Each structure stands twice: as structure tokens, then as C-alpha cells.
Amino acid sequence: MSAMNTLQAWLRQAAAERSLRPIDTELPSTLHKLEAEENPLCWLLCCLVSHQYGRGHSCLRIEELQHTPDFVLGFALPDDLKLWLEPKAIAAALQQSDWVQCMEKNTESVEKPLVYAAGRLYLARLWKAEQGVAEAIQTRIQMPIANDSEPPLAELLKRVFAESNDSSIDWQALACAMAAQRKFAIITGGPGTGKTTTVVRLLAILRQKYGDNLRILLAAPTGKAAARLTESISGAINRLPETMQKGIPTEVTTLHKMLGARPFRRSFKHSGENPLPADVVVVDEASMVDLEMMAALMNALPANTQLILLGDKDQLASVEAGSVLGDLCKGAEEGRYSTNTLAMLQPYTPHSLAAFGGSASYASESHASEGEEAPSMYNQATVMLRESHRFGADSGIGNLARAVNAGDIQRLRGGSESLFAAFADIELLSPSAKESGQANDFAALRKLVVQGYRAYLGQITESDTEMVARDQWAREVLTAHRSFQLLVALRKGPWGVQGLNDVVADWLESAGLITRAPGRTKSWYAGRPVMVQRNNYTLNLMNGDIGITLRDPETGKLRVVFEQADGRIKWVLPSRLSDVETVYALTVHKSQGSEFAHTVLVMPDEINPVLTRELVYTGITRASKRFTLVAAKPAVFAQAVQQRVIRSSGL
């Protein structure tokens, strides 16, 4: 059998076993029709780079593929194909292929579907996006900002941080000092560390520096995240000195809306030819922003516009390819500040910052677009907030999140020495020996869920006949719904979204909290919570928006209510909502940008590549007051905490 026949046979098998997606196996055939390529190794590499893109990687690292192919790909590559991965053979195949553009310099124009650069193979679209992001950030970091305005920056910082004490480094103040002197800045930190408070104080400082004509745009990746930021900003503005509150915007939009997304098109209204009308752009929940969306944002910014990213670097990466915030924030804990950056920040704190200086290899601030020097430049524009005002030393949620981030398995296990035994706001539930281990037979989980969702379902049954103000009632129900949420890691299986949504609906119906039409488990009914799965520009509803089905007190008809980013209530006919999903159980990915008083994270009974430290951390930090871990098998939880998300990129 020829090498090409061997490959074709394996591609059919991989597609049948779902190791590869149909688009992965078809891509080389499609390219072959456009530009003939007879080397089966090029076909294989083309399939694999597409496969990696589908798994969230922006590129395929060739050296890692050669050394640990099964680990890199997430499945076992046949031994005979592994023999093809000889360094000289790969180098020759890529250099000779008409599909591949081998980059000598980043300034070359890209005319081929694949790009090979610095040992990484890219789909050309991803290469362009990555280069666009890197170059835009590096250009902005190097762009000087005059610090000679009146009043001086030190005086403005004192005004907005009047309550600050000098017992420790005030990282919020340093974040403002950094961002006020950079055209690009990242403010990262865990939940409750004050990212929103910090950026509002920064905006107050910038308005004092540049005047009332400063154009500021605020955005977040999802409607839910935008609504939360709107609420948080309003509260933070009220805590500013009265003389500095004027002119700070509170309206937050989604990134798609800000950029001018157009239905069925990849491009946006705002681009290099039609840039955003803004002097300052703030993007919250930046960990959710994928590589191509970040590239679109960078492309739409005027050359002089200041960009500030807010986010938690330890959260899950974006659903689509890339881990932009995580890549940019590498080394944020250590600081890794150059001599120049330390000199820029030191005047704004009485405490020495020497411990946060970088080694000699990180001292350069010269332009660096490849290799290990590139992250050093990103460090010079990043400040990590370290003190959580929401989760202090006495918070079980905070201690649990920190233990997960540290991979401290001993403190995460059940038993008398675990965190679950030490704090009242966190608990661990596992099936008893008498129970089957299936969700529908888990009595403690059933009791917890029925009690949790009674908060909003009870609000419906108690209030819908009282004819209170229509929108006020809907808002109260939506607020009550945010008091409890069941989170899951997987979509499929008995412990996934599909299985648990059906089980929970049965539990709630048995408890008399909902009533479904006989034989129609997916029918519309009062109390059904749904999440929008795709942007609907006609209705102004975005992917991730959550609504509750209510019976309209004026008409008696079912309607789905959503709270808009500006606080208004939207009533929508169920028949107009085609791309929605019931969300008694919600994936952790979809929960990003949301917060619930009590969050229950359900872990499946088998380890899965999706189960990672970042997923567990994100699930825990969706809770503001109480967190429950449901572990069918506690060992799976421990394994998940030891499994990290590592996405390949060149940032």
C-alpha cells in the first residue's frame, strides 16, 4: 500500500472514530483541488493543524508533535504515521509545498493557506490574526505618553485612592499609574480584587487629564458580562469623590455590537478603514476573547486609542482558538518588570518594587516579535491585583479557588483536614454507598436543586396573579434566578447538560414548581430558563443571554423575559427564539461573565480532557456566597485539578 493510501485509510478511520472532524479530513482534499500536492506528509500536517485549531490552539508546534504526538493531539497517532514525523522530512515537505509559506520575516505578505514560522504551523488566517494582535500591542506599549499634565498623576491618584493606607503595596493604584502612562494595559486579578473599581478610578483620572471631550467605549464579550459591568461601574462611580464622577460612561455594550457585527459575515463594520470613534476602549472579561476577535478589535482601533483589558488570567480560555489573555499575562504574579518600568511605577508607592523586577533576560524593552523576549514586553503593561475584597482569609470560596490554582490536592480532598470541613460556605457532596451513582438517584443533589430553584420559581407562582408592575415583576424573577445555578463540565452524558436538564425538570415538576404539557418535555412552560445560543441582531439578543419564560399578566400568553445591558426588560414571543437551550444545568464555559449567589458544580464520574484546573477554578469563582461541589467520584475532581489547559500559540 502506498503512503498516500495508508494515510487515506487512516483518515477514514479517524473520521469514523471522531478523532478528527470531517472538516479536518476534507481540508487537504479541498486544497489539493486548488493546488496539487502529492506529498502525504503535507496532507497529514494539514489535517493536524486543522484538528488543533478545532481544539482551541492557534498553531501546531512541530517539535512537540515529533516528541509527544499523542499528548499534543489528544489521541493516539498510528505508529506507522509517527515514523513520518522525522525532522528533516517535515522541514523538506513544508519548504517544498505550494500550500505552505515559510516565513523568514514577519513582514512578508501571506499568499498561501498555511504558514510555517518559528517551528509552528498555522492556518494562514490564524497567523495573520496572531501577528496583528502582537504588533498592535507592541506598537502601543512603545508609544510614549506625556506625563506632564496638571494636576500631576500623583495628585490625581491621591484623590481617587484617598482611603488607601500604606501598610502594603496598593496594586490598584499601581494599575492606574501603569495604565495612565501606557496606550495599552492589562489589569488582571481574581474575583473581588477590584478590577472594575480600578478601571473606573482610571477613567476618572483620564478625564481629569484630557478633559470632558474624551471619548470612552466600554465592552464585554457577552450580553450577560456587559450587564454585570454596567451594574458594577455604576456602583464604583458612586464611590468616587463627587467632583470626579462626571462624564464616566455606564453603558456597556457587547464586543460584537461595538465593532458592528454583520449577520452571516466574518468582517465587522469597524475596521482599519472605518475605525471606532474612541479615545479609550475598555474590554472586561478579556479571558473570553478569542484570537480572531482580539485581532478584529485591534484592527478597529485608531492608532492613538488607548486600550485597557480587564480579566482573570486563571479562568477558562475562550471557546474559539487562542488563549490571548493567558498568553499576555504569563509571569504576571512575578511582575517581571524592567528597570524602566520599575522606575515608572516606583514614585507611586512607598514600598520597594525591586522584588517584582525581571531577570536580565527580561530587562529589554526593545521590539521583540518572536521567541521568548516577546512576553517581556507584555509584562511591562500588566498589573496583577492580588487582594480579594470579596473572598478574604475567612472565605471558603476564596481559599478553595486559591488551592485549586496552586494544585493543592491534599486540601481539596474530603476528610477532616480538607477545606470543605473547615469552611461553612463550601461543601462537598458525593452519592452514598446505597445510591447508584446516577444523577437521578442522588437524593442530596435532588434536594439541593429543588430548594435552590424554588427561589425564582416560587416568585413566579406567588406573584404572577398580583398584577404588580409587569417589568418590575419580571426583573424580580430574573434577580431571584441569579441566586442559584447548577454548572456542569460536559454537554453530553448523564452528568452533562443534556442529561441533567431533563432530570432537573422532572424533579421540579414532581415538586409542583413547574407544569409541562404532557408528553412534550421540550415545550415552552412558565418557569423554563433558556440561554440564547447564537447572536440575534433582530431581537438584540446575544449569545449567552439568559431569559425566563413567564405568563404575561396582561395577556395570559407565554413570553420570555430578558434583562438588557441598560436594565430594561425585553418580552419576547417564544416562537421568535429558535436558537435557545434550557439551562437548569449550564456549562462552565457558558457561565463565564455571570455570577450567582450559590453555585453547584457537578463533576462527571469519569475523567475527560475537558476537565481541567481552569474549568474547576472558573466554576468555583462563579459563586459569590456559597459553593457546592458534587463529585460522583471525588478522585475525578482531584485529577481535573492536576490537568491544565495548555494552548499552543506564538504570542
XYZ file of C-alpha atoms in Angstrom:
651
model
C 0.000 0.000 0.000
C 1.354 3.439 -0.942
C 1.931 6.087 1.703
C -0.993 8.136 0.376
C -3.307 5.116 0.521
C -2.147 4.428 4.077
C -2.977 7.995 5.026
C -6.373 7.946 3.301
C -7.310 4.735 5.102
C -6.354 6.234 8.446
C -8.248 9.456 7.728
C -11.420 7.449 7.111
C -10.863 5.539 10.349
C -10.118 8.721 12.329
C -13.282 10.340 10.998
C -15.343 7.270 11.896
C -13.861 7.246 15.410
C -14.328 11.031 15.643
C -10.670 11.595 16.447
C -10.764 14.093 13.590
C -13.645 16.273 12.421
C -14.949 15.982 8.850
C -13.550 19.442 8.120
C -10.079 18.251 9.237
C -10.034 15.272 6.894
C -11.558 17.198 3.965
C -9.252 20.222 4.132
C -6.262 18.657 2.308
C -8.573 17.298 -0.413
C -10.019 20.769 -0.911
C -6.571 22.365 -1.084
C -5.384 19.644 -3.470
C -8.117 20.631 -5.936
C -6.877 24.213 -5.851
C -3.144 23.456 -5.788
C -1.934 19.902 -6.378
C 0.118 18.404 -3.537
C 1.315 14.798 -3.752
C 3.299 14.548 -0.508
C 1.203 12.596 2.051
C 3.171 14.175 4.904
C 1.829 17.592 3.873
C -1.677 16.126 3.848
C -1.160 14.750 7.349
C 0.197 18.030 8.729
C -2.656 19.933 7.104
C -5.195 17.653 8.843
C -3.417 18.010 12.167
C -3.163 21.808 12.137
C -6.900 21.964 11.398
C -7.526 19.485 14.219
C -5.525 21.651 16.631
C -7.498 24.727 15.598
C -10.701 22.866 16.448
C -9.263 22.166 19.918
C -8.531 25.841 20.574
C -4.869 26.009 19.513
C -3.805 28.769 17.157
C -0.954 26.661 15.753
C 0.722 23.239 15.690
C 4.141 23.134 17.350
C 6.191 20.808 15.159
C 8.881 19.897 17.706
C 6.271 18.954 20.312
C 4.434 16.907 17.685
C 7.620 14.970 16.971
C 8.398 14.252 20.633
C 4.927 13.629 22.147
C 2.411 13.304 19.304
C -0.319 11.551 21.301
C -0.208 14.151 24.082
C -0.172 17.072 21.648
C -3.057 15.765 19.548
C -5.210 14.264 22.274
C -5.438 10.885 20.542
C -3.108 8.040 19.567
C -1.486 8.563 16.184
C -0.720 5.196 14.489
C 2.893 4.080 14.837
C 3.463 3.959 11.087
C 2.418 7.616 10.775
C 4.637 8.601 13.702
C 7.587 7.375 11.635
C 6.791 10.116 9.124
C 7.467 12.828 11.719
C 11.226 12.887 11.155
C 12.583 16.469 11.460
C 14.328 16.596 8.089
C 11.336 15.073 6.323
C 8.955 17.637 7.833
C 11.289 20.536 7.036
C 11.651 19.419 3.424
C 7.920 18.802 2.996
C 6.957 22.231 4.333
C 9.616 24.090 2.351
C 8.696 22.392 -0.913
C 4.905 22.532 -0.552
C 2.845 25.013 -2.553
C 0.380 25.018 0.349
C 2.874 26.407 2.858
C 4.506 29.803 3.153
C 7.710 29.521 5.165
C 8.247 32.828 6.930
C 11.701 34.325 7.110
C 10.383 37.685 8.329
C 7.035 38.594 9.859
C 6.637 41.435 7.374
C 6.138 39.112 4.402
C 2.663 39.088 2.864
C 0.798 35.801 3.209
C -0.465 34.271 -0.015
C -0.752 30.567 0.849
C -3.278 28.698 3.032
C -0.699 27.524 5.598
C 2.154 29.400 7.274
C 5.268 27.900 8.875
C 7.217 30.190 11.196
C 9.495 29.698 14.216
C 8.749 25.978 14.378
C 4.972 26.482 14.309
C 2.485 25.599 11.568
C -0.585 27.836 11.235
C -3.712 28.178 9.200
C -2.951 31.454 7.403
C -5.971 33.180 8.942
C -4.713 32.421 12.447
C -1.177 33.542 11.603
C -2.468 36.900 10.383
C -4.622 37.307 13.491
C -1.761 36.480 15.856
C 0.644 38.836 14.115
C -1.979 41.582 14.089
C -2.525 41.278 17.840
C 1.189 41.096 18.699
C 2.182 44.025 16.507
C -0.701 46.235 17.667
C 0.080 45.637 21.345
C 3.821 46.098 20.960
C 3.325 49.327 18.998
C 1.037 50.724 21.680
C 3.322 49.758 24.558
C 6.199 51.606 22.905
C 4.067 54.679 22.176
C 5.119 57.420 24.633
C 2.509 59.284 26.690
C 3.493 62.648 28.128
C 3.115 62.708 31.910
C 3.280 66.475 32.321
C -0.416 67.329 32.660
C -1.857 69.363 35.525
C -2.688 68.290 38.118
C 0.121 65.705 38.141
C -0.683 61.999 38.119
C 0.433 61.554 41.740
C -2.122 64.150 42.850
C -4.920 62.515 40.845
C -4.087 59.120 42.328
C -4.344 60.571 45.832
C -7.798 61.935 45.036
C -9.254 58.612 43.908
C -7.375 56.478 46.435
C -7.991 58.738 49.433
C -8.867 55.769 51.669
C -5.705 53.848 50.786
C -3.266 53.019 53.576
C 0.449 52.403 53.274
C 0.606 49.046 55.070
C 1.203 47.173 51.808
C 1.592 47.774 48.083
C -1.630 49.197 46.646
C -1.766 47.307 43.361
C -4.963 49.078 42.316
C -3.156 52.419 42.488
C -0.182 50.981 40.585
C -2.538 49.602 37.922
C -3.931 53.116 37.457
C -0.414 54.557 37.352
C 0.638 51.989 34.754
C -2.440 52.384 32.548
C -2.368 56.181 32.707
C 1.107 56.077 31.143
C 0.536 53.378 28.500
C -1.550 53.197 25.336
C -2.110 49.532 26.201
C -2.564 47.996 29.643
C -3.862 44.809 31.249
C -5.407 44.749 34.719
C -5.748 41.138 35.814
C -6.812 39.542 39.077
C -9.182 37.060 40.632
C -12.803 37.705 41.648
C -13.291 40.558 44.069
C -9.827 42.056 43.592
C -11.338 45.313 42.343
C -10.741 45.288 38.593
C -13.890 47.322 37.892
C -13.251 49.729 40.777
C -9.725 50.245 39.485
C -10.740 50.953 35.906
C -13.434 53.423 36.998
C -10.813 55.297 39.018
C -8.527 55.179 35.993
C -11.255 56.652 33.773
C -11.801 59.426 36.318
C -8.073 60.196 36.182
C -8.025 60.170 32.366
C -10.967 62.574 32.202
C -9.159 64.913 34.578
C -6.046 64.675 32.375
C -7.677 65.032 28.962
C -10.943 66.868 29.602
C -14.640 66.325 29.011
C -14.258 65.542 25.302
C -12.519 62.210 25.983
C -14.458 59.517 24.097
C -14.706 56.298 26.130
C -16.198 52.981 24.991
C -16.888 50.055 27.346
C -17.402 46.498 26.095
C -17.595 42.868 27.205
C -17.731 39.604 25.215
C -21.338 38.671 26.137
C -24.578 40.432 26.989
C -24.529 38.993 30.492
C -20.972 40.221 31.106
C -21.943 43.632 29.714
C -24.933 43.838 32.068
C -22.779 42.913 35.064
C -20.148 45.502 34.156
C -22.837 48.177 33.735
C -24.081 47.470 37.252
C -20.566 47.329 38.735
C -19.470 50.573 37.082
C -22.499 52.459 38.372
C -21.655 51.378 41.914
C -17.969 52.211 41.527
C -18.737 55.709 40.199
C -20.822 56.455 43.289
C -17.779 55.699 45.448
C -15.637 58.301 43.668
C -15.198 61.833 45.011
C -18.218 63.803 43.810
C -16.057 66.165 41.771
C -14.697 63.244 39.706
C -17.939 61.392 38.930
C -18.998 63.478 35.953
C -18.739 62.105 32.446
C -17.752 58.497 33.144
C -19.948 56.308 30.913
C -22.008 53.488 32.399
C -23.348 51.987 29.185
C -21.529 48.763 28.309
C -22.094 47.002 25.012
C -21.013 43.645 23.648
C -17.842 43.460 21.590
C -19.844 42.292 18.578
C -22.174 45.272 18.803
C -19.359 47.763 19.404
C -17.424 46.512 16.373
C -20.559 46.396 14.232
C -21.061 42.687 13.607
C -22.945 41.876 10.415
C -25.114 38.754 10.063
C -23.505 35.887 8.119
C -20.239 37.791 7.622
C -16.880 37.414 9.354
C -15.993 41.075 8.920
C -17.164 43.995 11.047
C -18.413 47.477 10.264
C -15.473 48.984 12.147
C -12.011 48.143 10.837
C -8.816 49.850 9.777
C -10.742 51.712 7.063
C -13.570 52.692 9.447
C -12.085 52.824 12.955
C -14.000 53.125 16.204
C -14.780 56.693 17.314
C -12.974 56.343 20.638
C -10.010 57.686 22.582
C -10.200 54.974 25.261
C -11.615 51.445 24.933
C -12.109 49.178 27.958
C -12.844 45.454 27.486
C -13.929 43.401 30.504
C -13.812 39.581 30.827
C -10.953 39.565 28.313
C -10.178 35.890 29.005
C -13.275 35.098 26.927
C -11.983 36.969 23.862
C -10.552 34.613 21.247
C -7.613 35.362 18.976
C -9.569 36.397 15.881
C -11.949 38.630 17.856
C -8.971 40.291 19.540
C -7.404 40.836 16.119
C -10.642 42.410 14.867
C -10.667 44.713 17.895
C -7.042 45.753 17.342
C -7.754 46.387 13.668
C -10.696 48.656 14.531
C -8.757 50.873 16.953
C -7.458 54.245 15.773
C -3.674 54.455 16.085
C -3.813 56.744 19.128
C -6.602 54.992 21.033
C -5.819 53.654 24.499
C -6.862 50.012 25.099
C -7.364 48.552 28.582
C -8.101 44.852 29.069
C -9.645 43.558 32.302
C -9.875 39.890 33.203
C -8.893 36.919 35.309
C -5.945 35.184 33.651
C -6.688 31.929 35.521
C -10.176 31.493 34.081
C -11.033 29.246 31.179
C -9.720 30.399 27.836
C -12.064 31.414 25.031
C -14.291 28.836 23.358
C -12.716 29.631 19.989
C -8.998 29.353 19.226
C -6.455 31.178 21.315
C -5.707 31.957 24.940
C -4.916 35.609 24.447
C -5.214 36.958 27.982
C -3.438 33.935 29.448
C -0.581 34.317 26.957
C -0.224 38.043 27.576
C -0.283 37.612 31.370
C 2.439 34.969 31.682
C 4.634 35.969 34.595
C 2.105 38.471 35.976
C 2.493 37.093 39.520
C 6.233 37.741 39.470
C 5.862 41.132 37.764
C 8.964 40.711 35.594
C 9.231 44.477 35.274
C 12.190 46.020 33.503
C 14.337 48.747 35.032
C 12.404 51.373 33.072
C 9.019 50.047 34.176
C 10.105 49.891 37.827
C 11.282 53.493 37.554
C 7.905 54.453 36.096
C 5.905 52.785 38.910
C 8.106 53.320 41.983
C 7.150 57.000 42.544
C 3.552 55.921 43.212
C 4.190 53.598 46.163
C 6.328 53.954 49.300
C 7.138 50.235 49.136
C 10.060 48.856 47.148
C 9.090 47.097 43.924
C 12.531 45.523 43.451
C 11.162 42.041 44.156
C 8.956 42.371 41.066
C 11.812 43.178 38.693
C 12.668 40.774 35.907
C 15.890 38.894 35.348
C 18.418 40.152 32.830
C 16.660 38.276 30.051
C 13.507 40.271 30.757
C 15.155 43.674 31.041
C 14.930 44.688 27.410
C 12.057 46.829 26.186
C 13.172 46.706 22.572
C 10.753 45.497 19.933
C 10.501 41.720 20.107
C 8.074 39.859 17.922
C 9.362 36.302 18.167
C 10.820 33.960 20.747
C 10.883 34.307 24.495
C 11.550 38.056 24.555
C 8.020 38.915 23.340
C 6.262 38.184 26.652
C 8.673 40.564 28.408
C 7.088 43.478 26.606
C 3.603 42.369 27.641
C 4.752 42.216 31.284
C 5.644 45.907 31.051
C 1.957 46.737 30.541
C 0.393 44.281 33.014
C -0.546 44.709 36.665
C -1.996 41.882 38.734
C -4.360 42.764 41.588
C -3.637 40.421 44.471
C -6.021 41.164 47.356
C -9.591 39.849 47.117
C -12.072 42.118 48.877
C -14.853 39.614 48.238
C -13.065 36.451 49.364
C -10.829 37.139 52.351
C -8.888 34.749 54.563
C -12.128 33.570 56.191
C -13.811 32.734 52.872
C -14.079 29.086 51.917
C -14.743 30.008 48.291
C -11.589 32.133 48.148
C -9.436 29.519 49.872
C -10.818 26.782 47.620
C -10.113 28.808 44.467
C -6.558 29.514 45.618
C -5.965 25.837 46.475
C -7.212 24.784 43.038
C -4.911 27.311 41.339
C -1.999 26.001 43.386
C -2.893 22.364 42.639
C -3.035 21.655 46.399
C -4.736 18.254 46.177
C -4.352 17.445 49.882
C -6.522 20.385 50.941
C -9.108 19.590 48.272
C -9.865 16.015 49.286
C -12.725 15.132 51.600
C -11.998 14.426 55.236
C -11.340 16.331 58.428
C -8.277 18.191 57.088
C -9.874 19.393 53.871
C -11.094 22.900 53.135
C -14.633 21.547 52.842
C -14.524 20.617 56.527
C -13.059 23.958 57.581
C -15.489 26.439 55.984
C -19.264 26.774 56.105
C -19.677 28.413 52.680
C -18.343 25.416 50.709
C -19.455 21.794 50.743
C -18.675 18.506 49.010
C -21.479 16.114 48.073
C -20.973 12.540 46.869
C -23.525 9.725 46.406
C -23.942 7.366 49.325
C -22.951 3.711 49.031
C -26.646 2.794 48.651
C -27.170 5.115 45.690
C -26.451 4.046 42.118
C -24.107 6.911 41.353
C -26.503 8.206 38.688
C -27.816 11.763 38.912
C -31.496 10.796 39.051
C -30.804 8.600 42.098
C -28.808 11.219 44.005
C -31.122 12.314 46.846
C -28.867 15.059 48.242
C -28.447 16.656 44.815
C -32.185 16.497 44.182
C -32.949 18.221 47.485
C -30.326 20.895 46.819
C -31.577 21.658 43.300
C -35.270 21.796 44.198
C -34.533 24.077 47.122
C -32.215 26.255 45.019
C -34.571 26.805 42.087
C -37.569 27.321 44.369
C -36.248 30.882 44.893
C -37.235 32.053 41.415
C -39.972 29.537 40.609
C -41.733 30.432 43.849
C -41.519 34.084 42.826
C -43.445 33.203 39.671
C -46.280 31.309 41.347
C -46.612 33.797 44.197
C -46.574 36.982 42.141
C -47.972 36.452 38.660
C -51.590 36.905 39.754
C -50.981 40.006 41.859
C -50.686 42.321 38.858
C -47.665 44.179 40.190
C -45.929 46.338 37.610
C -45.179 43.976 34.722
C -41.495 44.828 34.229
C -40.858 45.081 37.960
C -42.168 41.547 38.471
C -40.066 40.204 35.591
C -36.967 41.910 36.997
C -37.612 40.370 40.438
C -37.878 36.898 38.887
C -34.651 37.369 36.912
C -32.870 38.594 40.039
C -34.150 35.614 42.042
C -32.926 33.268 39.297
C -29.372 34.530 39.830
C -29.430 33.216 43.399
C -28.723 29.615 42.314
C -27.185 27.845 39.310
C -26.208 24.272 38.508
C -22.955 24.158 36.499
C -21.582 21.179 34.590
C -18.394 20.410 32.697
C -19.792 18.366 29.804
C -22.609 18.688 27.311
C -23.384 15.006 26.850
C -23.936 12.109 29.222
C -25.913 11.660 32.447
C -23.733 14.239 34.244
C -23.794 16.705 31.334
C -26.146 19.469 30.215
C -28.473 17.199 28.270
C -28.901 14.547 30.944
C -29.179 16.875 33.937
C -31.582 19.345 32.310
C -34.093 16.529 31.788
C -33.570 15.120 35.291
C -33.891 18.534 36.971
C -37.079 19.344 35.057
C -38.571 16.045 36.289
C -37.571 16.872 39.878
C -39.080 20.352 39.691
C -42.305 19.062 38.167
C -42.607 16.407 40.880
C -42.177 19.182 43.456
C -45.017 21.151 41.858
C -42.772 24.040 40.823
C -43.298 23.737 37.045
C -46.003 22.250 34.826
C -45.143 20.919 31.376
C -47.520 19.830 28.655
C -47.981 16.023 28.739
C -45.514 14.200 26.513
C -43.735 17.382 25.452
C -40.594 17.550 27.551
C -39.159 20.402 25.484
C -42.300 22.514 25.274
C -42.486 26.086 26.484
C -43.841 26.486 30.015
C -43.791 29.086 32.776
C -40.505 28.949 34.632
C -38.381 27.486 31.826
C -34.944 29.181 31.870
C -33.260 29.470 28.478
C -29.963 30.727 27.116
C -29.520 32.268 23.668
C -27.047 30.149 21.683
C -26.472 32.465 18.724
C -26.459 36.239 18.293
C -29.873 37.517 17.184
C -29.385 41.037 15.880
C -33.060 41.474 15.045
C -34.064 40.973 18.682
C -30.839 42.479 20.049
C -30.178 39.271 21.993
C -26.635 37.945 22.158
C -25.112 34.500 22.610
C -25.096 33.858 26.378
C -28.130 35.964 27.322
C -30.390 34.160 29.832
C -34.162 34.597 29.868
C -37.033 33.187 31.940
C -40.367 32.077 30.480
C -43.301 33.831 32.189
C -47.022 34.102 31.639
C -47.675 37.710 30.708
C -50.047 39.080 33.387
C -51.682 41.358 30.809
C -52.430 38.774 28.102
C -52.068 35.401 29.804
C -49.703 34.334 26.993
C -46.225 32.886 27.488
C -43.349 35.279 26.928
C -39.599 35.030 27.602
C -38.144 37.938 29.577
C -34.560 39.177 29.255
C -32.812 41.983 31.090
C -30.895 44.215 28.701
C -27.486 45.717 29.460
C -29.170 49.068 30.181
C -31.536 47.450 32.708
C -34.636 47.438 30.518
C -36.821 44.318 30.309
C -37.493 42.740 26.917
C -40.552 40.463 26.462
C -40.170 38.036 23.543
C -42.549 35.558 21.926
C -41.170 32.013 22.369
C -41.783 31.337 18.679
C -39.203 34.007 17.799
C -36.480 32.189 19.747
C -35.102 29.376 17.602
C -31.554 29.084 18.957
C -32.113 28.671 22.691
C -31.402 25.921 25.202
C -32.879 25.058 28.602
C -30.365 25.946 31.311
C -31.290 24.400 34.625
C -27.825 22.965 34.023
C -25.319 25.276 32.356
C -21.801 24.522 31.140
C -18.998 26.293 32.960
C -17.893 27.757 29.623
C -21.295 29.366 29.117
C -21.346 30.673 32.693
C -18.322 32.925 32.164
C -19.211 36.546 32.732
C -22.000 35.558 35.140
C -22.201 35.399 38.918
C -24.624 33.506 41.149
C -25.103 33.625 44.916
C -24.945 29.815 45.183
C -23.190 27.786 42.511
C -23.245 23.990 42.332
C -20.503 22.441 40.176
C -21.287 18.885 39.076
C -18.312 16.738 38.120
C -18.869 13.610 35.971
C -17.950 10.109 37.089
C -15.101 9.713 34.566
C -12.075 11.858 33.749
C -12.330 13.743 30.460
C -9.914 16.080 28.615
C -12.408 18.909 29.216
C -11.968 18.586 32.994
C -9.138 20.966 33.851
C -7.891 23.174 36.653
C -9.076 26.244 34.765
C -12.586 24.830 34.406
C -12.819 23.979 38.117
C -11.474 27.415 39.105
C -13.938 29.175 36.806
C -16.843 27.152 38.215
C -15.874 27.937 41.810
C -15.465 31.650 41.164
C -18.957 31.997 39.653
C -20.221 31.747 43.261
C -20.425 34.871 45.410
C -21.787 33.444 48.687
C -21.916 29.650 48.614
C -20.329 26.873 46.562
C -21.173 23.179 46.408
C -19.047 20.589 44.633
C -20.959 17.500 43.527
C -18.497 14.711 42.801
C -19.849 11.328 41.736
C -16.262 10.141 42.196
C -14.036 12.547 44.198
C -10.920 11.148 42.504
C -12.124 12.670 39.220
C -12.137 16.115 40.849
C -8.535 15.629 42.025
C -7.456 14.515 38.548
C -9.146 17.525 36.963
C -7.252 19.937 39.229
C -3.967 18.386 38.078
C -4.897 18.713 34.385
C -4.003 22.107 32.872
C -5.188 23.895 29.750
C -2.158 24.457 27.537
C -2.918 26.074 24.194
C -0.235 26.443 21.554
C 0.369 29.933 20.221
C 3.159 32.282 19.256
C 2.075 35.239 21.382
